[in-house]
mmCIF file of C-alpha atoms in Angstrom:
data_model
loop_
_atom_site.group_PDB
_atom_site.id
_atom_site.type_symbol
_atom_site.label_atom_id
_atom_site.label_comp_id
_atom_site.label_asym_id
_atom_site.label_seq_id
_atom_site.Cartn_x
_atom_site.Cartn_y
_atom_site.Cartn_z
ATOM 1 C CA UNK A 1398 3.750 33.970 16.501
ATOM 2 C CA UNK A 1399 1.140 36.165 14.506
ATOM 3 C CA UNK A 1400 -1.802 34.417 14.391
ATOM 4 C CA UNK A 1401 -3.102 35.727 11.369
ATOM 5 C CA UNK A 1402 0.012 35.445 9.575
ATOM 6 C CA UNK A 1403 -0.224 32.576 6.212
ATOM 7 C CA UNK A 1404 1.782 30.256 8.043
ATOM 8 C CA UNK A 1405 -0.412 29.922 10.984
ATOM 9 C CA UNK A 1406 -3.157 29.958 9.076
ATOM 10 C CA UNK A 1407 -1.644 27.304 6.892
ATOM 11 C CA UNK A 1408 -1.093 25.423 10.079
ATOM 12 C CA UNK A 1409 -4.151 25.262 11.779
ATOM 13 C CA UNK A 1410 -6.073 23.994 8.492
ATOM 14 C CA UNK A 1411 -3.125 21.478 7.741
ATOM 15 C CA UNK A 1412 -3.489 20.054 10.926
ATOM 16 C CA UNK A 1413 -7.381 19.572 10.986
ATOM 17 C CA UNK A 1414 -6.916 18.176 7.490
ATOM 18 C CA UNK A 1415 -4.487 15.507 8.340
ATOM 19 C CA UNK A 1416 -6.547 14.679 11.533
ATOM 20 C CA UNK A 1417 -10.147 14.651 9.446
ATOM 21 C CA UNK A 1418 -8.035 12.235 6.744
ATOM 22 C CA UNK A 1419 -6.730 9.591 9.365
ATOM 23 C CA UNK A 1420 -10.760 9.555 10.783
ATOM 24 C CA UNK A 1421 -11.860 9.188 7.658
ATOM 25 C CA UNK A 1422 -9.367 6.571 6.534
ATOM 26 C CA UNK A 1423 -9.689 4.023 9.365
ATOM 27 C CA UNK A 1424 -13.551 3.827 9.065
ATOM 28 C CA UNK A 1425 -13.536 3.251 5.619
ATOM 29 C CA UNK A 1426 -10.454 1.301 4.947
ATOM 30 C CA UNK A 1427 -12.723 -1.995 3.939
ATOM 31 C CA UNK A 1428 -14.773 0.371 1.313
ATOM 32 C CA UNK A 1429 -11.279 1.349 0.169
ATOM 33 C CA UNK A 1430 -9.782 -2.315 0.012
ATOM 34 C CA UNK A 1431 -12.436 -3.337 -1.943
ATOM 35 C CA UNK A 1432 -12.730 -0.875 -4.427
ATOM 36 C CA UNK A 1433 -8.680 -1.194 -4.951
ATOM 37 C CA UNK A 1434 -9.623 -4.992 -5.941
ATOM 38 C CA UNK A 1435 -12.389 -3.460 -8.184
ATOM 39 C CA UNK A 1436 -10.315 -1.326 -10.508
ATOM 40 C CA UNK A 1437 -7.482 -3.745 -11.161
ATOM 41 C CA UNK A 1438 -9.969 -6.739 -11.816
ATOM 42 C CA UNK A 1439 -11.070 -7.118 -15.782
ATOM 43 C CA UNK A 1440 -14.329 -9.110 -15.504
ATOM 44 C CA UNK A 1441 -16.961 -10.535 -13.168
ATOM 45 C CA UNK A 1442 -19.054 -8.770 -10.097
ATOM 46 C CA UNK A 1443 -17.693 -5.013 -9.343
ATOM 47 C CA UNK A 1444 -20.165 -4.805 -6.471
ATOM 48 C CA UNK A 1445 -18.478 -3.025 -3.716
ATOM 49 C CA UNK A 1446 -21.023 -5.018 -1.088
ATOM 50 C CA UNK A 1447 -20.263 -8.108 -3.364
ATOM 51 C CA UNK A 1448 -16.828 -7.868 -2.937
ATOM 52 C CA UNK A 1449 -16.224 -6.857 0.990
ATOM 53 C CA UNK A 1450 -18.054 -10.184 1.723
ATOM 54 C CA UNK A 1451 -15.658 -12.187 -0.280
ATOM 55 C CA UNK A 1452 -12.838 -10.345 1.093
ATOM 56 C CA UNK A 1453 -14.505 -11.376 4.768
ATOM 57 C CA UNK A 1454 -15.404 -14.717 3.542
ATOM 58 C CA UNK A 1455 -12.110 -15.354 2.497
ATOM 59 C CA UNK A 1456 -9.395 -13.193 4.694
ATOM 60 C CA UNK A 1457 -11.243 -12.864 7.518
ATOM 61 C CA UNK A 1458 -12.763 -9.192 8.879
ATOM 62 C CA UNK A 1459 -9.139 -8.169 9.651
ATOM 63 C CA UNK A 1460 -8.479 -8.839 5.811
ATOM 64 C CA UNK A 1461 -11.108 -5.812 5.261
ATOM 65 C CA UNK A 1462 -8.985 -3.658 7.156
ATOM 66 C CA UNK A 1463 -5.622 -5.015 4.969
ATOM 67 C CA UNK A 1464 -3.237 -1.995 4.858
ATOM 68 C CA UNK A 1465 -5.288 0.062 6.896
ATOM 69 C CA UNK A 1466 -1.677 1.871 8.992
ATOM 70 C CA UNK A 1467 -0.817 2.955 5.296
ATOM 71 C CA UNK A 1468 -3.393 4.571 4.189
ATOM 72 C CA UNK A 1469 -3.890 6.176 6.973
ATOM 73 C CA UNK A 1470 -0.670 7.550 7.120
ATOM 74 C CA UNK A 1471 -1.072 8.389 3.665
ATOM 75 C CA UNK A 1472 -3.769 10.226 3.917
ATOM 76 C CA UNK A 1473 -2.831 12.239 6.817
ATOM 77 C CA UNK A 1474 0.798 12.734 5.240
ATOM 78 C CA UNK A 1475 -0.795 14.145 1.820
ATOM 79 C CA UNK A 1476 -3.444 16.063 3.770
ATOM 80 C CA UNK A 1477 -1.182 18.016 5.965
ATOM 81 C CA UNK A 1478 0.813 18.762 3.059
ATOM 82 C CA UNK A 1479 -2.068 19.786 0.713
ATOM 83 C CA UNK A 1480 -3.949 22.107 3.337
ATOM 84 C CA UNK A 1481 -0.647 23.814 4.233
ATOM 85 C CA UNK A 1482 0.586 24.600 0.715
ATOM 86 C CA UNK A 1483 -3.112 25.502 -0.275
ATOM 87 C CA UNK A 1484 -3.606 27.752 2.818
ATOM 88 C CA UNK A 1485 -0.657 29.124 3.027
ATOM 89 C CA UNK A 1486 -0.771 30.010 -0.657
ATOM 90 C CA UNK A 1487 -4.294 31.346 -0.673
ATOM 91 C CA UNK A 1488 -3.428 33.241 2.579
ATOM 92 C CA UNK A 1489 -0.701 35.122 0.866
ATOM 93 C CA UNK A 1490 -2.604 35.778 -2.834
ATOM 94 C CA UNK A 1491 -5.905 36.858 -0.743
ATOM 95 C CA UNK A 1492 -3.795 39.784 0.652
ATOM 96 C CA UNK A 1493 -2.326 40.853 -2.840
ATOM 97 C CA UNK A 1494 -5.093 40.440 -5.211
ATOM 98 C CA UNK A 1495 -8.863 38.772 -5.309
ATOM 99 C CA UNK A 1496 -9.393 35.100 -5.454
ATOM 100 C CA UNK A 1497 -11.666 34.110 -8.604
ATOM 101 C CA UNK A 1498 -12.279 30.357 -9.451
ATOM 102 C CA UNK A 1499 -9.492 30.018 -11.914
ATOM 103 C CA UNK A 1500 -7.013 31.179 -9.282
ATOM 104 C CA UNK A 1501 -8.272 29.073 -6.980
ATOM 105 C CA UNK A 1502 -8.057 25.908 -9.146
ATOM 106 C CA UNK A 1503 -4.550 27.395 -10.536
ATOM 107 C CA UNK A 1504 -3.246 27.459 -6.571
ATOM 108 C CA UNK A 1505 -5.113 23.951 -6.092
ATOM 109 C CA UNK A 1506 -2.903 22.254 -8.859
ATOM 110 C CA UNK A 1507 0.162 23.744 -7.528
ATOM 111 C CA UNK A 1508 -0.660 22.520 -3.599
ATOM 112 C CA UNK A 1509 -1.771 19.102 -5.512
ATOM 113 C CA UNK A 1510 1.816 18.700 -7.041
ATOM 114 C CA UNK A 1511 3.710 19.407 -4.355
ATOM 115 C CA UNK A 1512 1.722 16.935 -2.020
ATOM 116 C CA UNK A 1513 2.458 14.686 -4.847
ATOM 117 C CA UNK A 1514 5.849 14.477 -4.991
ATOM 118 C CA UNK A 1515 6.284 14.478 -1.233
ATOM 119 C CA UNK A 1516 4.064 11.803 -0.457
ATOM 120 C CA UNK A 1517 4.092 9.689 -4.108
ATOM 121 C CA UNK A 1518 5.821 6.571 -2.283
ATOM 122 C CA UNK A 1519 3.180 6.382 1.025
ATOM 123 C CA UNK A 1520 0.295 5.990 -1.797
ATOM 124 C CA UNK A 1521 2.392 3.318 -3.939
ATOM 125 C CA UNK A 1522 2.977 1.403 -0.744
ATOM 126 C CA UNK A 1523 -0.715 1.425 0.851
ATOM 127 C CA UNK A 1524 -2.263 0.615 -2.756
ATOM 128 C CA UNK A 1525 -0.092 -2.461 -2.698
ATOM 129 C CA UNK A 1526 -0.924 -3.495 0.939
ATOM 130 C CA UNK A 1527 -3.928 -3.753 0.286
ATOM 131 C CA UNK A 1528 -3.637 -6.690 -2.713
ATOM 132 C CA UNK A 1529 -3.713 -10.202 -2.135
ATOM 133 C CA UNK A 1530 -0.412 -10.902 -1.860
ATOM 134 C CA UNK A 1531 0.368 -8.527 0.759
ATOM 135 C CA UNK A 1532 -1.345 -10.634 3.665
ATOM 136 C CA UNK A 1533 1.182 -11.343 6.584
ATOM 137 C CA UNK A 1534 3.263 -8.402 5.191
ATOM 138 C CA UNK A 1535 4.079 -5.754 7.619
ATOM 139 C CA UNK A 1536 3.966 -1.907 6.047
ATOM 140 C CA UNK A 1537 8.355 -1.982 6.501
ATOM 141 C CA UNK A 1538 7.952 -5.854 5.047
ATOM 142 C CA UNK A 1539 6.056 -4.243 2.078
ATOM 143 C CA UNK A 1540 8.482 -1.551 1.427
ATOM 144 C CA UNK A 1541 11.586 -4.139 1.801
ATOM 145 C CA UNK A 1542 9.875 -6.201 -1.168
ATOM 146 C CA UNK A 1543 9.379 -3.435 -3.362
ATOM 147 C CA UNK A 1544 13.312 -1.642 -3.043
ATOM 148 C CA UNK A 1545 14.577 -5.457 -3.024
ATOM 149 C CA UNK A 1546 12.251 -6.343 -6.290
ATOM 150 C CA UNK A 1547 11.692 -3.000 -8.048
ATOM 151 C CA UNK A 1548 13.660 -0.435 -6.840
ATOM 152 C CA UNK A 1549 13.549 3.076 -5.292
ATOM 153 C CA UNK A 1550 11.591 4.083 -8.600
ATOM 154 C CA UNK A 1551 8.916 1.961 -8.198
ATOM 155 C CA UNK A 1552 7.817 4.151 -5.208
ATOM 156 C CA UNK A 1553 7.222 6.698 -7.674
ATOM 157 C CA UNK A 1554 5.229 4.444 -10.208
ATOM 158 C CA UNK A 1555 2.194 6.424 -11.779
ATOM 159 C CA UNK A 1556 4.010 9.859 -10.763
ATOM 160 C CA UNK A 1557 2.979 11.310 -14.125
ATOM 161 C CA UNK A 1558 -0.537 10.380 -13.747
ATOM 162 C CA UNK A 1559 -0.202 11.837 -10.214
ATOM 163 C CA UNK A 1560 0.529 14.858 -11.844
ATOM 164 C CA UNK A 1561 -2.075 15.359 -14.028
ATOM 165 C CA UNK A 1562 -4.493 13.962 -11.056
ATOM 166 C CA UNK A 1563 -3.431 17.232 -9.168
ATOM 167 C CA UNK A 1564 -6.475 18.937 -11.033
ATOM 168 C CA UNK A 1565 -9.008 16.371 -8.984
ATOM 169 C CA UNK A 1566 -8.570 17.980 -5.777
ATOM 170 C CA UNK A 1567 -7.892 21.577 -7.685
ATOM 171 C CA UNK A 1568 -11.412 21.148 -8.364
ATOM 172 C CA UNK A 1569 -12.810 19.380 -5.139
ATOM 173 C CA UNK A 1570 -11.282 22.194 -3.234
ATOM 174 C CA UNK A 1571 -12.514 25.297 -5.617
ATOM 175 C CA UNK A 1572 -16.198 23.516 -5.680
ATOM 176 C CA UNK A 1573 -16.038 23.526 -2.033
ATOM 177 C CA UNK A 1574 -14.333 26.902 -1.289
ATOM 178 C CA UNK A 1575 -17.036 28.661 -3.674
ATOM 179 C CA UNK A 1576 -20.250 26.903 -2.449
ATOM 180 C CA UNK A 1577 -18.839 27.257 1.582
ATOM 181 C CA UNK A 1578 -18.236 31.135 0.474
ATOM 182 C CA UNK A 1579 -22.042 31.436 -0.881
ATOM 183 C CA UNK A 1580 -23.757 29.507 2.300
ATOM 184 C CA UNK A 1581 -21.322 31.671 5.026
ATOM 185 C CA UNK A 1582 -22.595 34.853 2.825
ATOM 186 C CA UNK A 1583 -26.570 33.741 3.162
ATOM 187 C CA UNK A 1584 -26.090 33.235 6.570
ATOM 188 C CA UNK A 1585 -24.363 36.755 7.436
ATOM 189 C CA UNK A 1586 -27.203 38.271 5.726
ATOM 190 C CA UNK A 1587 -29.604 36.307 7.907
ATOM 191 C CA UNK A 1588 -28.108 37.391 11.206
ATOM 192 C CA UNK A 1589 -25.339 40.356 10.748
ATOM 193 C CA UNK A 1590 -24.861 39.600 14.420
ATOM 194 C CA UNK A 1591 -23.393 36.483 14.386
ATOM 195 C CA UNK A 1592 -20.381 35.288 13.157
ATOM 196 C CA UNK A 1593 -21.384 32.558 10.546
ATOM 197 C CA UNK A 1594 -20.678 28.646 10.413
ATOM 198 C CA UNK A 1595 -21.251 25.425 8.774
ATOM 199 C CA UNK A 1596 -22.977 22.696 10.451
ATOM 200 C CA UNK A 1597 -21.545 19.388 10.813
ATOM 201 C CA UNK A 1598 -24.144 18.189 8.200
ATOM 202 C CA UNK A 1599 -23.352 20.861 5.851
ATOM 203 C CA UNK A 1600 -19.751 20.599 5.659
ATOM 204 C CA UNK A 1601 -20.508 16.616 5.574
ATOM 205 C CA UNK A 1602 -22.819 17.100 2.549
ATOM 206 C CA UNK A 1603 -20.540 19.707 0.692
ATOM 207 C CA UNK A 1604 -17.284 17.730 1.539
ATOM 208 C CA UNK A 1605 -19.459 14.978 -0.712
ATOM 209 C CA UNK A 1606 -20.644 16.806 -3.373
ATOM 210 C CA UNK A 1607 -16.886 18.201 -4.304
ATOM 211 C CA UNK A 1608 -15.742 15.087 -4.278
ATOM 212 C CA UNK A 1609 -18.591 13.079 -6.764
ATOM 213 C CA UNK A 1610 -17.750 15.800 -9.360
ATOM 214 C CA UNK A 1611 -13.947 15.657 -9.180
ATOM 215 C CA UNK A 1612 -14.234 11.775 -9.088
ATOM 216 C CA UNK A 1613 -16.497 11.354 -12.253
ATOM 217 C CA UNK A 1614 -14.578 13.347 -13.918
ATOM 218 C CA UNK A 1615 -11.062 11.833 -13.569
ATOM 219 C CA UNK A 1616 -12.082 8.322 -12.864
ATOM 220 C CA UNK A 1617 -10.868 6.473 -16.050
ATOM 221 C CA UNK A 1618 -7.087 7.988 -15.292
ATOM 222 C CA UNK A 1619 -7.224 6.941 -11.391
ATOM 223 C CA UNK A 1620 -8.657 3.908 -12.162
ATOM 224 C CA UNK A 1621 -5.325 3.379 -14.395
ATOM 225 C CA UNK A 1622 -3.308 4.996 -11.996
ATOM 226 C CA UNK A 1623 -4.456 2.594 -9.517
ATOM 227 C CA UNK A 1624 -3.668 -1.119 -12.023
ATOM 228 C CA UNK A 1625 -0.280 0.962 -12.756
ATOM 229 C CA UNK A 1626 0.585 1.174 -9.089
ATOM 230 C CA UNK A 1627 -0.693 -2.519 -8.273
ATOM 231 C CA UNK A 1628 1.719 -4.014 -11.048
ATOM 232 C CA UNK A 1629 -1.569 -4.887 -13.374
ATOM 233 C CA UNK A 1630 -0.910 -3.697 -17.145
ATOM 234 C CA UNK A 1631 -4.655 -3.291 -18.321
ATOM 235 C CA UNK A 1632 -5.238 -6.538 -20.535
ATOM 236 C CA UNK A 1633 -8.789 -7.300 -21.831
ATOM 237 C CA UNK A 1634 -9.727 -10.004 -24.874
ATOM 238 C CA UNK A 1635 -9.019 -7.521 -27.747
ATOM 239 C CA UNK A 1636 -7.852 -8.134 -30.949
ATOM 240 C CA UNK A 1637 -6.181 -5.498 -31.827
ATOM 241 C CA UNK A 1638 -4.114 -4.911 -28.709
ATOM 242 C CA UNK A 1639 -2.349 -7.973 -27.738
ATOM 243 C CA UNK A 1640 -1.251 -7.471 -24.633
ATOM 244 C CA UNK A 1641 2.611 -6.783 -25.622
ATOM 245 C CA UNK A 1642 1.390 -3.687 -27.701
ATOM 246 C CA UNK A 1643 -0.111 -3.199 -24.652
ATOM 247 C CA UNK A 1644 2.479 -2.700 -22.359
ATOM 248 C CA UNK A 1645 4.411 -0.304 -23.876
ATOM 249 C CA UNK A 1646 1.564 1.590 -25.408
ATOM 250 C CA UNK A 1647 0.640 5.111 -24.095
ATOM 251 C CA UNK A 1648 -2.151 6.543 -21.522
ATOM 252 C CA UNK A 1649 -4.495 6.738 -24.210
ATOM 253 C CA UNK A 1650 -4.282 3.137 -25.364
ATOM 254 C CA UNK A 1651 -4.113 1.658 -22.534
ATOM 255 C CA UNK A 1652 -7.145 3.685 -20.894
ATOM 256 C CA UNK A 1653 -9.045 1.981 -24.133
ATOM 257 C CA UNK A 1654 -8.302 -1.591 -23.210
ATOM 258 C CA UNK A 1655 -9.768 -0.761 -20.180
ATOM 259 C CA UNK A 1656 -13.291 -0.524 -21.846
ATOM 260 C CA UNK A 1657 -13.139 -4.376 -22.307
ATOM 261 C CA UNK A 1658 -13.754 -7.248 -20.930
ATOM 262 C CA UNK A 1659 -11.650 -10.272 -20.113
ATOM 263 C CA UNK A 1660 -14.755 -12.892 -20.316
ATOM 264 C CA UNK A 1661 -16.554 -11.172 -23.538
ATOM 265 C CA UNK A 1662 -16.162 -11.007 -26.695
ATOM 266 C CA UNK A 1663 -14.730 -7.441 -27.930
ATOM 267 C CA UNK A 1664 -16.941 -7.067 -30.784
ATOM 268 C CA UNK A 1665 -19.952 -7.897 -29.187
ATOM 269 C CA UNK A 1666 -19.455 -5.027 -26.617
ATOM 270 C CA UNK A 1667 -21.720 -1.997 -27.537
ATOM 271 C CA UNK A 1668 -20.330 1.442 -27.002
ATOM 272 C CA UNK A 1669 -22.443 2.085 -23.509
ATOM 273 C CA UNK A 1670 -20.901 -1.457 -22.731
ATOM 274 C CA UNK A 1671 -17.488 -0.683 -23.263
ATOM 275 C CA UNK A 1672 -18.333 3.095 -20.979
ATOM 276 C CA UNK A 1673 -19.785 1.381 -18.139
ATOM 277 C CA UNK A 1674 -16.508 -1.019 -18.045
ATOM 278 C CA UNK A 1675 -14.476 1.722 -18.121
ATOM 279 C CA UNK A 1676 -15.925 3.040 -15.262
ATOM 280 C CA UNK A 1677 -15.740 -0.411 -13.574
ATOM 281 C CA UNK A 1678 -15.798 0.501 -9.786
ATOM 282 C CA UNK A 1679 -17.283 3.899 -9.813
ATOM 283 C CA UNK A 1680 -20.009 3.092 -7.267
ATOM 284 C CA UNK A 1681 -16.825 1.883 -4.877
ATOM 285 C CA UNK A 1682 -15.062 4.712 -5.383
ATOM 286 C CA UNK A 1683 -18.082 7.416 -5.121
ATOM 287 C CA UNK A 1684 -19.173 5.537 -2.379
ATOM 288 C CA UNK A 1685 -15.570 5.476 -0.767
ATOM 289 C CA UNK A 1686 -14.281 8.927 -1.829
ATOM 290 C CA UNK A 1687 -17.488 11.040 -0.701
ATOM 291 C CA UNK A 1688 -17.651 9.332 2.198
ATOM 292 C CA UNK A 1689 -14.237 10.470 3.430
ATOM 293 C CA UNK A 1690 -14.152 13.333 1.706
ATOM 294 C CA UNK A 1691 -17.777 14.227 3.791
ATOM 295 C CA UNK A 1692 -16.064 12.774 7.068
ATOM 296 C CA UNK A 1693 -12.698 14.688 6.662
ATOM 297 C CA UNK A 1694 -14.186 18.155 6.180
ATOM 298 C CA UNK A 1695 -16.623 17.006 8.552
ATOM 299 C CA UNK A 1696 -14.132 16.546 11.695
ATOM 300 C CA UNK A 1697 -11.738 19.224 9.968
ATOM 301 C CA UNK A 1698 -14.447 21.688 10.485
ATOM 302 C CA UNK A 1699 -15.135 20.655 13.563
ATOM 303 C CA UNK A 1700 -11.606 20.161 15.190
ATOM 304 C CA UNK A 1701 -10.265 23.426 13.458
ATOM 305 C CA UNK A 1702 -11.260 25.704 16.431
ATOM 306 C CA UNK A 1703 -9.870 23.138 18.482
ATOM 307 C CA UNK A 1704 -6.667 22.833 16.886
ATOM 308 C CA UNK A 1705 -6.610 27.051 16.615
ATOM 309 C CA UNK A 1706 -6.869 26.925 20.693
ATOM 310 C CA UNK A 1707 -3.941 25.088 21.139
ATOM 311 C CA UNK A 1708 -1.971 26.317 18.906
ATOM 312 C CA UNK A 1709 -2.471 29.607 20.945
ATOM 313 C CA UNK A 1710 -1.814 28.124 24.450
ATOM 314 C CA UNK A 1711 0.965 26.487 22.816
ATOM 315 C CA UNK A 1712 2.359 29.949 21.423
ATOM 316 C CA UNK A 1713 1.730 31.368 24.710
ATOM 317 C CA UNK A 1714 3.978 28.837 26.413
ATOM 318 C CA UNK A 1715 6.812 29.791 24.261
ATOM 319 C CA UNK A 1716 6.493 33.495 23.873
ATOM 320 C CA UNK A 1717 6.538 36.823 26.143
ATOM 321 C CA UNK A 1718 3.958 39.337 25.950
ATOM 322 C CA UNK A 1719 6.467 41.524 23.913
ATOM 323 C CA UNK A 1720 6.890 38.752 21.799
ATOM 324 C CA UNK A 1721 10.130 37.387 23.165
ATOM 325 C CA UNK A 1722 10.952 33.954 23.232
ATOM 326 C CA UNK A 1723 11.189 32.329 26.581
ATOM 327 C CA UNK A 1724 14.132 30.116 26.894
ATOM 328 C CA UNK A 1725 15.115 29.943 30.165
ATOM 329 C CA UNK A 1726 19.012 31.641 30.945
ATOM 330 C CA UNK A 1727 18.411 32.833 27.244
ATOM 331 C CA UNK A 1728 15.117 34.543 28.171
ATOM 332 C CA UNK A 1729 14.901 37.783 26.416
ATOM 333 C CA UNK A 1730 18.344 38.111 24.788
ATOM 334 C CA UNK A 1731 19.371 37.548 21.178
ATOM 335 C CA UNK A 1732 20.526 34.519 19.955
ATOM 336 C CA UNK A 1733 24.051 34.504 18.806
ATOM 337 C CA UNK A 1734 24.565 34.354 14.969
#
């Protein structure tokens, strides 16, 4: 194995990904519980504190950590996948030709879409394990109930808002890449001698940073993603939408009923009203999306060398010096076609 060859590369970073992700996801599986009961709600307290003591009060503190084996194994599933397409991909256009910020968002999208349609159903099934009506439900329980009620297609509900979420980490990943470029570049002009690196705090703090920009600016389309995915049509006290026009109206409709309110009146809402609705559960997910995003780059940083190392030993084990594969009686000779 070469180790500077794309696929190695793409390795190495796709593993430290998916093990910053599951870190990340099992500390702050309550922050993301409550902020999934946030976005599909339509009126009363969005308070992410608020709402984790209700969930305690009422579930118990094991009801904070509801679904927690899903989305961790979502996030380490999409992760892997991400990283390695992204690498790999950047790996191989780095060699051919230089990587400006609209190729790097370009190959961001495409790594996005093709960790979305590999790991579509893992999402679907941890944003439902984490509703009410999930308690007592194991993850295989879950996924019985929704082929039994909905179908293999419901695994893939949202998949076109999936698809145009791809941009979010496009641009969480260029932000990132460019500002981690510009430190590593101060630094090697500070000291020539030594080989430059992010701190623990400054990958934390960057990792955050990407993340509060790409959130802001795609919020209103996860936070329909997310009602989509949890069986909630938007409905709101409107009346010009009843909710049957509702349900079969488009994105753009439905995104609009979102900027109401269930418990007010619709023409008393004032335009910054109906903006800061539409945004219901923006602190939760700031507060729960930087956060992991800050702890998975954090440990990815950190474990990469780690996970470089033994991917070496491990190569070693299996190869020759002269790059032959050692297997035993086989040891050194072709294998037959």
């Amino acid at each position: 194995m070469r180790q500077e060859s794309p696929a190695f590369i793409a390795l190495v970073q796709a593993s430290a990904g998916a093990a910053g992700a599951i870190v990340a996801s099992a500390v702050l599986q309550p922050v993301e519980v409550a902020k999934t009961r946030i976005q599909i709600s339509t009126g009363g307290d969005d308070s992410t504190w608020q709402t984790i003591r209700r969930i305690a009060a009422t579930d118990g503190i094991l009801g904070l950590w509801l679904g927690a084996f899903g989305k961790c194994l979502e996030n380490g599933a999409k992760n892997f996948a991400y990283f390695y397409i992204y690498d790999g991909m950047n790996a191989v256009v780095k060699s051919r030709m230089e990587l400006t910020t609209a190729v790097k968002l370009v190959l961001g999208y495409i790594a996005g879409v093709g960790n979305t349609l590999m790991n579509m159903p893992l999402e679907v099934l941890s944003t439902k394990m984490q509703l009410e009506d999930a308690k007592g439900l194991s993850t295989l329980g879950m996924l019985h109930r929704i082929l039994s009620q909905d179908g293999v297609g419901a695994l893939y509900t949202g998949l076109g808002y999936n698809i145009a979420l791809c941009i979010n980490p496009a641009i969480q990943n260029t932000i990132l890449d460019k500002l981690k470029e510009a430190i590593l570049k101060a630094l090697k002009r500070r000291n020539p001698e030594v080989t430059p690196a992010l701190t623990a705090f400054q990958a934390f703090a960057l990792g955050a940073f990407a993340k509060a920009v790409a959130t802001i600016v795609t919020y209103p389309l996860v936070r329909l993603k997310t009602n989509l995915q949890a069986g909630k049509v938007p409905t709101a006290t409107h009346p010009h939408a009843p909710q049957a026009k509702i349900e079969r109206a488009g994105s753009l409709e439905q995104i609009r009923v979102m900027s109401f309110r269930e418990d007010k009146d619709a023409e008393q809402l004032t335009i910054l009203q109906r903006l800061i609705e539409l945004y219901r559960g923006v602190g939760s997910a700031l507060l729960k999306s930087t956060l992991q995003s800050a702890l998975l780059y954090m440990v990815k940083d950190q474990v990469e060398h780690s996970v470089e190392r033994l991917f070496k030993l491990s190569a070693k084990g299996f190869y020759r010096k002269t790059g032959q594969l050692k297997l035993g009686g086989f040891s050194g000779r072709p294998l037959a076609s």
